[in-house]
Structure formats: C-alpha cells, structure tokens
Short mmCIF file of C-alpha atoms and ligand atoms in Angstrom, two decimals:
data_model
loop_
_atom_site.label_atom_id
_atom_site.label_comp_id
_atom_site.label_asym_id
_atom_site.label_seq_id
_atom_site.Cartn_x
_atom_site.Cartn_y
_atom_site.Cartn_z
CA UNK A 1 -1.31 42.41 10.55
CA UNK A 2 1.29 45.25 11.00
CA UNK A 3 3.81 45.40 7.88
CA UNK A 4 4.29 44.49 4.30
CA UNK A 5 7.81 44.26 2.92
CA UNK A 6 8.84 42.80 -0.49
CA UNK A 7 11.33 41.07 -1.60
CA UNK A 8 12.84 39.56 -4.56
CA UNK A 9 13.90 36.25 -3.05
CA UNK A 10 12.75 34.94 -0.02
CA UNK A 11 14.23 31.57 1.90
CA UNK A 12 13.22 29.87 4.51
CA UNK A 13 15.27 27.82 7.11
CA UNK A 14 19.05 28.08 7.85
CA UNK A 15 20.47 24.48 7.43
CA UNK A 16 22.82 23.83 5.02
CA UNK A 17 20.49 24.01 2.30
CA UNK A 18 19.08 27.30 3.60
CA UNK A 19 22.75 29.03 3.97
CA UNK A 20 23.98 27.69 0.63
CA UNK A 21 20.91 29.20 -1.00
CA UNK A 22 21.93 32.28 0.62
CA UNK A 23 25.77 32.56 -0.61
CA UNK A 24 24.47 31.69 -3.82
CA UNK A 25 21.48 34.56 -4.32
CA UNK A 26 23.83 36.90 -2.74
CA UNK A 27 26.66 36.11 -4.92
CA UNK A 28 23.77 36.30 -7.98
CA UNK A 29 22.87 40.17 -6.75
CA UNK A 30 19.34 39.33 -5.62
CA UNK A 31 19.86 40.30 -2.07
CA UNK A 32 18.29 37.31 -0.93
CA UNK A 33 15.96 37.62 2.83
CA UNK A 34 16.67 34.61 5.23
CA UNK A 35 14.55 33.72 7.85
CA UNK A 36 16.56 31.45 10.32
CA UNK A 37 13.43 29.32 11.97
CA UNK A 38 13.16 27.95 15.51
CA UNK A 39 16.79 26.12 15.16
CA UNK A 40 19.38 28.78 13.92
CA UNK A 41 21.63 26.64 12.10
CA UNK A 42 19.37 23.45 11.13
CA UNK A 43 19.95 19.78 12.61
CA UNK A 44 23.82 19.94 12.43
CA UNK A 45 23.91 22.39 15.62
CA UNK A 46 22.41 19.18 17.85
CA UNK A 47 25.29 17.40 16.72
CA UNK A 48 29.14 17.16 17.74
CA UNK A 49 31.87 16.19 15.28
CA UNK A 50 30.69 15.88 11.33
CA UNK A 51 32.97 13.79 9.50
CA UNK A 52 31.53 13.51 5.99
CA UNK A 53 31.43 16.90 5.19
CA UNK A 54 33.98 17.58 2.30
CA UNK A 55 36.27 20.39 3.18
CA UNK A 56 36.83 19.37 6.97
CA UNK A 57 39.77 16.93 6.69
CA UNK A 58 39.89 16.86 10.45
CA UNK A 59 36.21 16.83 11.17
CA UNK A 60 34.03 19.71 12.61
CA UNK A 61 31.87 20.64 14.88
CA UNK A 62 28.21 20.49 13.54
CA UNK A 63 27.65 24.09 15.19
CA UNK A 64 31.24 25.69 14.21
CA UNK A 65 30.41 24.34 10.55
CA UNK A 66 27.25 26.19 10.74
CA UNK A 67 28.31 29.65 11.94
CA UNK A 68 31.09 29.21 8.79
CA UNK A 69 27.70 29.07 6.46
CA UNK A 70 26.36 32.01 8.11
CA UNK A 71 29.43 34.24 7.89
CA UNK A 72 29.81 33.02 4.29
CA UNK A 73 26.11 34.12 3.34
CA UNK A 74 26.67 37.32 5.67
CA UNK A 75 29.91 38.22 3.56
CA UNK A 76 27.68 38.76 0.57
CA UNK A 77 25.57 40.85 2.38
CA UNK A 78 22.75 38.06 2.44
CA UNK A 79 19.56 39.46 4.98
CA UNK A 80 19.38 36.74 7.66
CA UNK A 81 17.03 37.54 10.27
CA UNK A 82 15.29 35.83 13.28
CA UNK A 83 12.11 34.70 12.81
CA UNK A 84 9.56 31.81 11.66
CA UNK A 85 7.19 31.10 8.98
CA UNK A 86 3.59 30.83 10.35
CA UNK A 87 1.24 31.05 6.76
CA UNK A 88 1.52 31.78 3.48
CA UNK A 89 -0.47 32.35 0.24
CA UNK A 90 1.17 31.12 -2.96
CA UNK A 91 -2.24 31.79 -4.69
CA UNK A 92 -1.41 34.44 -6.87
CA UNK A 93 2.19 36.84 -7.08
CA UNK A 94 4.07 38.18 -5.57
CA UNK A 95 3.63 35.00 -2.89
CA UNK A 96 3.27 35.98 0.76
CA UNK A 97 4.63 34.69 3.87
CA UNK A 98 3.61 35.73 7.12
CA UNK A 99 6.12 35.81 9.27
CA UNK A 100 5.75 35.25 13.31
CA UNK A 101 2.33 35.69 12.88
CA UNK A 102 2.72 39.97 12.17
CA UNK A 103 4.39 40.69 9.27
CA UNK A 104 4.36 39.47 5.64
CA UNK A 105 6.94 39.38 3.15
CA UNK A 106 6.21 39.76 -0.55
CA UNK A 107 8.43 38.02 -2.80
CA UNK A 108 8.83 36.99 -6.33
CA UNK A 109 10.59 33.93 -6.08
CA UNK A 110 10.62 31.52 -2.39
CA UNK A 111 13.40 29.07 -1.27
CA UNK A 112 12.27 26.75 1.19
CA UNK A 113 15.01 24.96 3.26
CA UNK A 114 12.26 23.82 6.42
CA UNK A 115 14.08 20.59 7.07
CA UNK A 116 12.49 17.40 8.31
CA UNK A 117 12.59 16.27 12.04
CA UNK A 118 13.63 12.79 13.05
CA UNK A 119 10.92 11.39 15.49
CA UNK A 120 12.21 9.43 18.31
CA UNK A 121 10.33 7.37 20.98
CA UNK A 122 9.93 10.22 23.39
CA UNK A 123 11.92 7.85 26.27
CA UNK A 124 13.71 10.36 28.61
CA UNK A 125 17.29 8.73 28.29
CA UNK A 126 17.33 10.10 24.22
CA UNK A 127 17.60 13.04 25.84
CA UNK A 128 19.98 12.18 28.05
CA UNK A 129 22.27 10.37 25.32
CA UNK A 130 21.96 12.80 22.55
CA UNK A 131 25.30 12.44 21.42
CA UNK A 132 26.71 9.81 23.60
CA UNK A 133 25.22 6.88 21.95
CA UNK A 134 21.94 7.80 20.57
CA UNK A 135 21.44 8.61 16.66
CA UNK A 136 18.90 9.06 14.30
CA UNK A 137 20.93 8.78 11.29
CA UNK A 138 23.58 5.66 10.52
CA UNK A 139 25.24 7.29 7.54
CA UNK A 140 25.93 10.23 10.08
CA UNK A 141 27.41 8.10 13.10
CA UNK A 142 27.70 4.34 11.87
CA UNK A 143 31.44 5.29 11.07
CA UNK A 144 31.71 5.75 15.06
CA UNK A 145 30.77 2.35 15.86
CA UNK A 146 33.03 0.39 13.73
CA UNK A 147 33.16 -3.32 15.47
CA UNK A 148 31.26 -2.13 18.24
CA UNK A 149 27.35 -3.43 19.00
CA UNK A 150 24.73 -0.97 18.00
CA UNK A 151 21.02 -1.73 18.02
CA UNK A 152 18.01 0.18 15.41
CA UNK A 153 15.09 0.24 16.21
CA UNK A 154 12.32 0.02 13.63
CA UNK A 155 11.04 -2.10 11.13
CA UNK A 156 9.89 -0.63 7.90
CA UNK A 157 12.57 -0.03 4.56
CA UNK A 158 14.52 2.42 6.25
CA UNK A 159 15.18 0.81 9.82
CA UNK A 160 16.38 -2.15 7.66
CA UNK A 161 18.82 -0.26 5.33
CA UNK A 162 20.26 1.32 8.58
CA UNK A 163 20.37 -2.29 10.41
CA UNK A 164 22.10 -3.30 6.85
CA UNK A 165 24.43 -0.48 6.70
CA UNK A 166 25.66 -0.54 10.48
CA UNK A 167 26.22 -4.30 9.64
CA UNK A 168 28.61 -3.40 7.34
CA UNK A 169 30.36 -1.38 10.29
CA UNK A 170 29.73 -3.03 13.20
CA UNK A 171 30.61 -5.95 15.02
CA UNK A 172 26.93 -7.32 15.72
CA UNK A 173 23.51 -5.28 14.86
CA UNK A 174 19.88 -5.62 17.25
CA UNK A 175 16.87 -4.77 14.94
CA UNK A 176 14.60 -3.86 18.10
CA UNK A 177 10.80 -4.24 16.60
CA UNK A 178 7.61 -3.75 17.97
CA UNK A 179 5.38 -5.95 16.04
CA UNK A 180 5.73 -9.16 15.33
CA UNK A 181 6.91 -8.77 11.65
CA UNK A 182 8.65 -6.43 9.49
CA UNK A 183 6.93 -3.81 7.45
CA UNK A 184 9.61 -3.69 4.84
CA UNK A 185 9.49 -5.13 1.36
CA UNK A 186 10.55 -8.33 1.09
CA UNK A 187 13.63 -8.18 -0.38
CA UNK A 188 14.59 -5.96 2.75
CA UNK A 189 13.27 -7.91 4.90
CA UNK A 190 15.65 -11.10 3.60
CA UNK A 191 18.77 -9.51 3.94
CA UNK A 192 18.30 -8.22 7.05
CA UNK A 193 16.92 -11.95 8.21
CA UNK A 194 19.16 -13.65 6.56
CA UNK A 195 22.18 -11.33 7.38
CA UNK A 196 25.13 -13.30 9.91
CA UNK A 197 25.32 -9.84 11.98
CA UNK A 198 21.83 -8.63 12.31
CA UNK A 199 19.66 -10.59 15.23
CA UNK A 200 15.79 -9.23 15.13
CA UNK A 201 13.91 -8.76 18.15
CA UNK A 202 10.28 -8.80 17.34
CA UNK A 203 7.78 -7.71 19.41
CA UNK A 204 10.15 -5.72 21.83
CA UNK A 205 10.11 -2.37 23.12
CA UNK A 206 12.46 0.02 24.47
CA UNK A 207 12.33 0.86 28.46
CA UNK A 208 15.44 2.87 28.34
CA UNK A 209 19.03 3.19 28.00
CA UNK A 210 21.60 2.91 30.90
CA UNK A 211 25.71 3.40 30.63
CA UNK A 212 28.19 5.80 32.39
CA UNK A 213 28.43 8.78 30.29
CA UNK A 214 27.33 7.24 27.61
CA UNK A 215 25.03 4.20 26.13
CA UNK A 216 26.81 0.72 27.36
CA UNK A 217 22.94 -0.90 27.33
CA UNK A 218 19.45 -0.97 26.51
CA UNK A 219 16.45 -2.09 28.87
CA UNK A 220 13.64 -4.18 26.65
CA UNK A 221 10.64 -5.84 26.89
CA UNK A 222 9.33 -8.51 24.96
CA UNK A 223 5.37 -9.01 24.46
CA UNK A 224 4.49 -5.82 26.91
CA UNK A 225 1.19 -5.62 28.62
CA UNK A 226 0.67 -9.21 27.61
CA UNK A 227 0.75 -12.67 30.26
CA UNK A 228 3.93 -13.17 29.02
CA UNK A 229 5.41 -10.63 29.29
CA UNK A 230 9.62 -10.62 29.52
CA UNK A 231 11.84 -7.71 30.91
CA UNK A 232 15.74 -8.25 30.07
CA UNK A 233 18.80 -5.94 29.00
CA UNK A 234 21.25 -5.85 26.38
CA UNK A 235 24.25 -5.03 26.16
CA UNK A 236 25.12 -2.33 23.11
CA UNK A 237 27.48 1.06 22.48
CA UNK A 238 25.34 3.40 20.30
CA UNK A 239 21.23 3.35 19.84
CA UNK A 240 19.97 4.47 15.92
CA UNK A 241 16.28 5.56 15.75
CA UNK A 242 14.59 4.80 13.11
CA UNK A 243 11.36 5.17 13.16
CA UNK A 244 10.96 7.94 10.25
CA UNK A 245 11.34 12.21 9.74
CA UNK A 246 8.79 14.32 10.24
CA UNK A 247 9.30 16.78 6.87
CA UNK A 248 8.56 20.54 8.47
CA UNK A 249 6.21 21.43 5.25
CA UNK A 250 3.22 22.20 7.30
CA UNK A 251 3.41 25.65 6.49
CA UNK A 252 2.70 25.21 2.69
CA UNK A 253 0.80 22.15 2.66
CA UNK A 254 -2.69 24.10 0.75
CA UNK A 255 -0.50 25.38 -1.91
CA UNK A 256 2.25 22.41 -2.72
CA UNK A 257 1.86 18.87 -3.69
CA UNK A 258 3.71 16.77 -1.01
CA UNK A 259 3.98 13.26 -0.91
CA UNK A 260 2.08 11.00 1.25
CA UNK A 261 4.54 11.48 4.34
CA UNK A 262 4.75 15.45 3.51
CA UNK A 263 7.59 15.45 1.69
CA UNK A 264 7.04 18.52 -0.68
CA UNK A 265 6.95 17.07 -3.96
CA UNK A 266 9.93 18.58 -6.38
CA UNK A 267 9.92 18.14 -10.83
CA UNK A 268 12.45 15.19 -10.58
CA UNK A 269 16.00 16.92 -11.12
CA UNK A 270 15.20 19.89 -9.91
CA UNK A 271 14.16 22.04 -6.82
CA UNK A 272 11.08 23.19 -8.78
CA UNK A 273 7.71 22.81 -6.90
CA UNK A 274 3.89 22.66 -8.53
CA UNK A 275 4.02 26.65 -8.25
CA UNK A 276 6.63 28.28 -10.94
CA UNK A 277 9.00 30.79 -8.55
CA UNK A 278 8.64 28.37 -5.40
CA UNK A 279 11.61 26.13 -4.93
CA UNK A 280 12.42 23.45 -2.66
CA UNK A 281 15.50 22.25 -1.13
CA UNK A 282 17.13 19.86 1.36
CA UNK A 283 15.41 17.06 3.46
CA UNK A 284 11.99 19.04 3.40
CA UNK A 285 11.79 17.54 0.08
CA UNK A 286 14.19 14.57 0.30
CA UNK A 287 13.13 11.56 2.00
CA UNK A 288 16.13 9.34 0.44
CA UNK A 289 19.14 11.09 1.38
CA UNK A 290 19.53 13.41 3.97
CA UNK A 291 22.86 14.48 4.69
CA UNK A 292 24.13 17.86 4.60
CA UNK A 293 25.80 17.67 1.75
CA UNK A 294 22.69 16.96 -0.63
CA UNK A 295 20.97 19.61 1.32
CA UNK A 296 23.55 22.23 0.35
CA UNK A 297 23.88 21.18 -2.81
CA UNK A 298 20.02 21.29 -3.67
CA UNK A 299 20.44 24.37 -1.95
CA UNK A 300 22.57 25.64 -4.58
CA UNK A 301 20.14 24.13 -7.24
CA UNK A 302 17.46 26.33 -5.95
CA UNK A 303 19.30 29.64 -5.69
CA UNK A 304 20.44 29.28 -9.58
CA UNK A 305 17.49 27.83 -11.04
CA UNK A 306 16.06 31.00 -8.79
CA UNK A 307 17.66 33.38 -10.06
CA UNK A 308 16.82 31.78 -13.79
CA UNK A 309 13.42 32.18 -12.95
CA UNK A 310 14.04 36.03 -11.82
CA UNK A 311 15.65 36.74 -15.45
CA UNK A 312 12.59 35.24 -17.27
CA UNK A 313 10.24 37.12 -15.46
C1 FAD B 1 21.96 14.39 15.27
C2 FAD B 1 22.19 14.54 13.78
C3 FAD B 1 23.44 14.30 13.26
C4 FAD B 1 23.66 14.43 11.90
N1 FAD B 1 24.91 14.22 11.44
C5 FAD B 1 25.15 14.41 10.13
C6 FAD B 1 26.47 14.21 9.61
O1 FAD B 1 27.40 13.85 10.33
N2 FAD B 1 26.64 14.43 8.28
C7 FAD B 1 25.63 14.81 7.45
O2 FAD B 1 25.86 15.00 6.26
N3 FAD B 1 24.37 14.98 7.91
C8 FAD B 1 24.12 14.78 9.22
N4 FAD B 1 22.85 14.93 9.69
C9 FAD B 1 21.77 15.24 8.74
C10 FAD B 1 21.81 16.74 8.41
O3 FAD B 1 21.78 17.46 9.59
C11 FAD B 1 20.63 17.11 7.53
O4 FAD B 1 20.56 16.31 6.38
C12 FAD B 1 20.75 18.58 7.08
O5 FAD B 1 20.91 19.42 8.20
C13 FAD B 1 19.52 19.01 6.30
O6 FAD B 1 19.69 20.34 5.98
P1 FAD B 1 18.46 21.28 5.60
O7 FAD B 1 19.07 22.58 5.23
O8 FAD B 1 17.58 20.60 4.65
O9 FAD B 1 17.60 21.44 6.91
P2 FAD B 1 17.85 21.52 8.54
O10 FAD B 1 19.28 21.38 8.85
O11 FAD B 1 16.88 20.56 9.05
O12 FAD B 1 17.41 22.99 8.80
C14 FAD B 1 16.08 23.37 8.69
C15 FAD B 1 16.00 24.85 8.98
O13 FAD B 1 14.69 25.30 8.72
C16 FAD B 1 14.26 26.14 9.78
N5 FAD B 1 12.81 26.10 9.79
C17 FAD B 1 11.97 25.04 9.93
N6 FAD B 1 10.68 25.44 9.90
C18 FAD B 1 10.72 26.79 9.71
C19 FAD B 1 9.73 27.80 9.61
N7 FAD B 1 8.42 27.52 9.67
N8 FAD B 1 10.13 29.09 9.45
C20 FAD B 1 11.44 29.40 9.38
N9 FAD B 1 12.42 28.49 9.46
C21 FAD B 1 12.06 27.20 9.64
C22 FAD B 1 14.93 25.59 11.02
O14 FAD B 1 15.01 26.58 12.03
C23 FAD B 1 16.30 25.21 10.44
O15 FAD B 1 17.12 26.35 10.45
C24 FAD B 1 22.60 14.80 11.05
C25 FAD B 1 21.33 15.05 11.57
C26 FAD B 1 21.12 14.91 12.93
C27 FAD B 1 19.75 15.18 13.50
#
C-alpha cells in the first residue's frame, strides 16, 4: 500500500446524494474529498428525460442534471476525484478507506452515497430497450405511459405496488410472475387481484422483448421446461422490472449493521450509522423510496449532521 492522506470528511459515490453532500460540506468549510465510483454521476446518467425533479419545469436530462451537481459541488471547491472504494476499517479513528486497492484515506467523519443497483433478468433486449420501453422504477417512468399497456414483472410487495401504481396510470397492467403465487402480503396481493386493470400471469417467464425502436411486445412462456409448456406474445408499450435493488454496501458490510437485503441500517430520522462519524445517505440505505430527490435530500442530512459531528469532536 503506497499512500496515506487524511481528510476531514470523506464521501463516497456521486449520485445525487453524493453531490449534495458535497455542496453542502463545501459550503460548511470542511473541504469535503469525493470519490466518484464506477458510474460518475449515479443511476440518473443511464437515464433520458427526469421529470420529477423540482427545479426543471421543462424536464432534464438525467446526465445534464448531473454535471449541474458536479459544477455546483466544484464551485465550492469540493475535491471530487476518480476512483472506487475497495476496503475499509471503521474499527477505530480516524476510519480508513482504501481506495482502488493503493491508497487510503484517513478521515474523521465518512459520507457514504454507494447507491443500490436494480437487478434485471439479464435477457439481452433490456439492453437493447434501456430507455425505449424498459424501466426499473414506475414512480420514475409510469408518468410516460399514461393509458398505454405496460407489464411488471415480479411478485413480491414491491412488484405489486408498481403493478398498483402504473394502474393508476395506465390503460391495462400485466403482472408477469414466475411462480405460481404471489410472495406479497396479503393485503397486496388483493388489490392487485382484485384490481379491474391489473391481469396476473402466473407461472410465466420472459423470452424477450420485440418492437421497432422501441418495446411494442413481450415474448412469454407459461409453465417452461414443463409438458405443458405454452409460448405466446403480448402486446405492451413499456416493460418495469421489478424484481428488487441490489444496495452497493459491500464495502462496509464488517463494520455497519445492514438490513437483511444490505440495506445499511440508519438511527431512524437520521443518516447516522452504528459507528458515530459514519453517515449514510440515499438508496444505499433506503429501500422505500428511491428517487433522487430523497437521495439529495438525505444527502444534505448527512453533510450537516456531519459537520455537527466535526464541531463536537
Ligand atoms: C433508469 C433509471 C431512471 C430513474 N429515473 C428517475 C427519475 O426520473 N426521477 C427520480 O427521482 N429518480 C429516478 N431514478 C432513481 C434515482 O436515480 C436514484 O434514486 C438516485 O440516483 C439515488 O441516488 P444516490 O446518490 O443514492 O445513488 P446513485 O445515483 O445510485 O449513485 C451511486 C454512486 O455511488 C458510486 N459508488 C458505488 N459504489 C462505490 C464505491 N465502492 N466506491 C466509490 N463510489 C461508489 C457510483 O459510482 C455512483 O456515483 C432512476 C433510476 C434509474 C436506474
């Protein structure tokens, strides 16, 4: 291991929550270091137009929102650099994180704004669609497919709040499901039967997606593998995923509590985590909301309840 720097206040990650972190610690004199990750920028950059975020009466660009972040956090001289997290010891102070495996940072209080991942099936034509009709978030989209036909796919609490809340939107919902129930509580699991728009496909699978520039239809199969087995299509405009984030809290999984999906646990109205001077914000510690706009503001939560740590010490 080559260098040792310190610093006074470390973050991690460069989403929304990241950034905001950033102006704020800047803006608080702490000269805050930023460590941008794999995905400079966060989720928002694999996106096209965000519509929810306040400020943007016309929309934006997930990536052009982003760089405004950055050049915010940059204004107040805030240290962003390239680089990822690989280890860490938050055993003792100052806490330590290695950085691209050869250099470690010192710091007295840590910001981490890692994000969570939203898994998809791993079926070529995601790829393909990214933006043209596939989604992994219906709060983020749904508002694109008003009266159109969308179809989730899933079957646990959250597939059925995002079959639920495209209902709302759209003109007809598919809940495509593997198994041959639903995993979600009960209560779920009656509204979404029980709903006029929502039809439920149980034990289906997704083959693939086909359209012309964009999703027009899905390609199914009903009891794969099995005698009866049934190939047919269906007709639909956009394709949610929900099937469940991966939270990207590997990193500091020996030091912080985390909740059984690896959420990082945080002291309920706060960004504080098990370990006094380690904070964390945004959807690596938010399994209920998601959105950009609770990941800046926790962001924000972080960097002042940071820098109230920093006082005290
Ligand atoms: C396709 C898509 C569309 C969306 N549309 C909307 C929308 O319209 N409106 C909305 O409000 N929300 C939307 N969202 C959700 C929104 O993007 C997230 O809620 C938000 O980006 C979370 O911000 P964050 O700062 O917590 O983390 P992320 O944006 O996930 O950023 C995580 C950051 O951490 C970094 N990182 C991860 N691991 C490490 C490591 N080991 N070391 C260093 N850095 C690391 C990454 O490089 C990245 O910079 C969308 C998400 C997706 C995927």
């Amino acid at each position: 291991m080559s260098k040792i720097e310190k610093t006074k206040c470390l973050i991690i990650g460069s989403g929304p929550a990241g950034y905001t972190a950033a102006i704020y610690t800047s803006r608080a004199n702490l000269s805050p270091v930023l460590y941008e990750g794999i995905q400079p920028g966060g989720q928002l950059t694999t996106t096209s137009d965000i519509e929810n975020f306040p400020g943007y009466p016309e929309g934006i660009n997930g990536t052009a929102m982003m760089n405004d972040f950055r050049k915010q956090a940059v204004r107040f001289s805030a240290d962003i650099r390239p680089g990822i997290a690989t280890a860490c010891d938050l055993s003792q102070k100052p806490y330590k994180v290695t950085i691209d495996g050869e250099k470690i940072i010192e710091t007295d209080a840590l910001i981490i704004c890692t994000g969570a991942t939203a898994k998809y099936l791993g079926l070529p034509d995601e790829t393909k669609y990214n933006g043209l009709g596939v989604s992994a978030c219906a709060v983020c989209d749904g508002f694109f497919y008003r009266k159109k036909v969308v179809a989730v796919v899933g079957g646990g609490d959250s597939a059925c709040e995002e079959a639920l809340y495209l209902a709302g939107l759209a003109s007809k919902v598919f809940l495509i499901v593997r198994k041959n129930y639903l995993r979600a509580s009960q209560i779920m699991q009656d509204r979404v039967l029980n709903h006029p728009k929502i039809e439920v496909l149980f034990n289906t699978n997704t083959l693939g997606l086909f359209g012309e520039g964009g999703v027009e239809g899905a390609h199914l199969v009903k009891f794969q593998g099995e005698n009866n087995e049934e190939k047919f299509d269906i007709a639909i405009d956009g394709f949610f995923l929900a099937i469940g984030h991966k939270p990207n809290s590997e990193v500091f999984k020996h030091f912080l509590k985390l909740d059984e999906q690896g959420y990082i646990k945080t002291i309920p109205g706060t960004t504080k985590t098990n370990i006094s001077g380690v904070f964390a914000a945004g959807d690596v510690a938010d399994p209920n909301y998601q959105q950009a706009i609770t990941a800046a503001g926790r962001g924000c939560m972080a960097a002042i309840e940071a820098e109230r740590y920093l006082n005290n010490l």
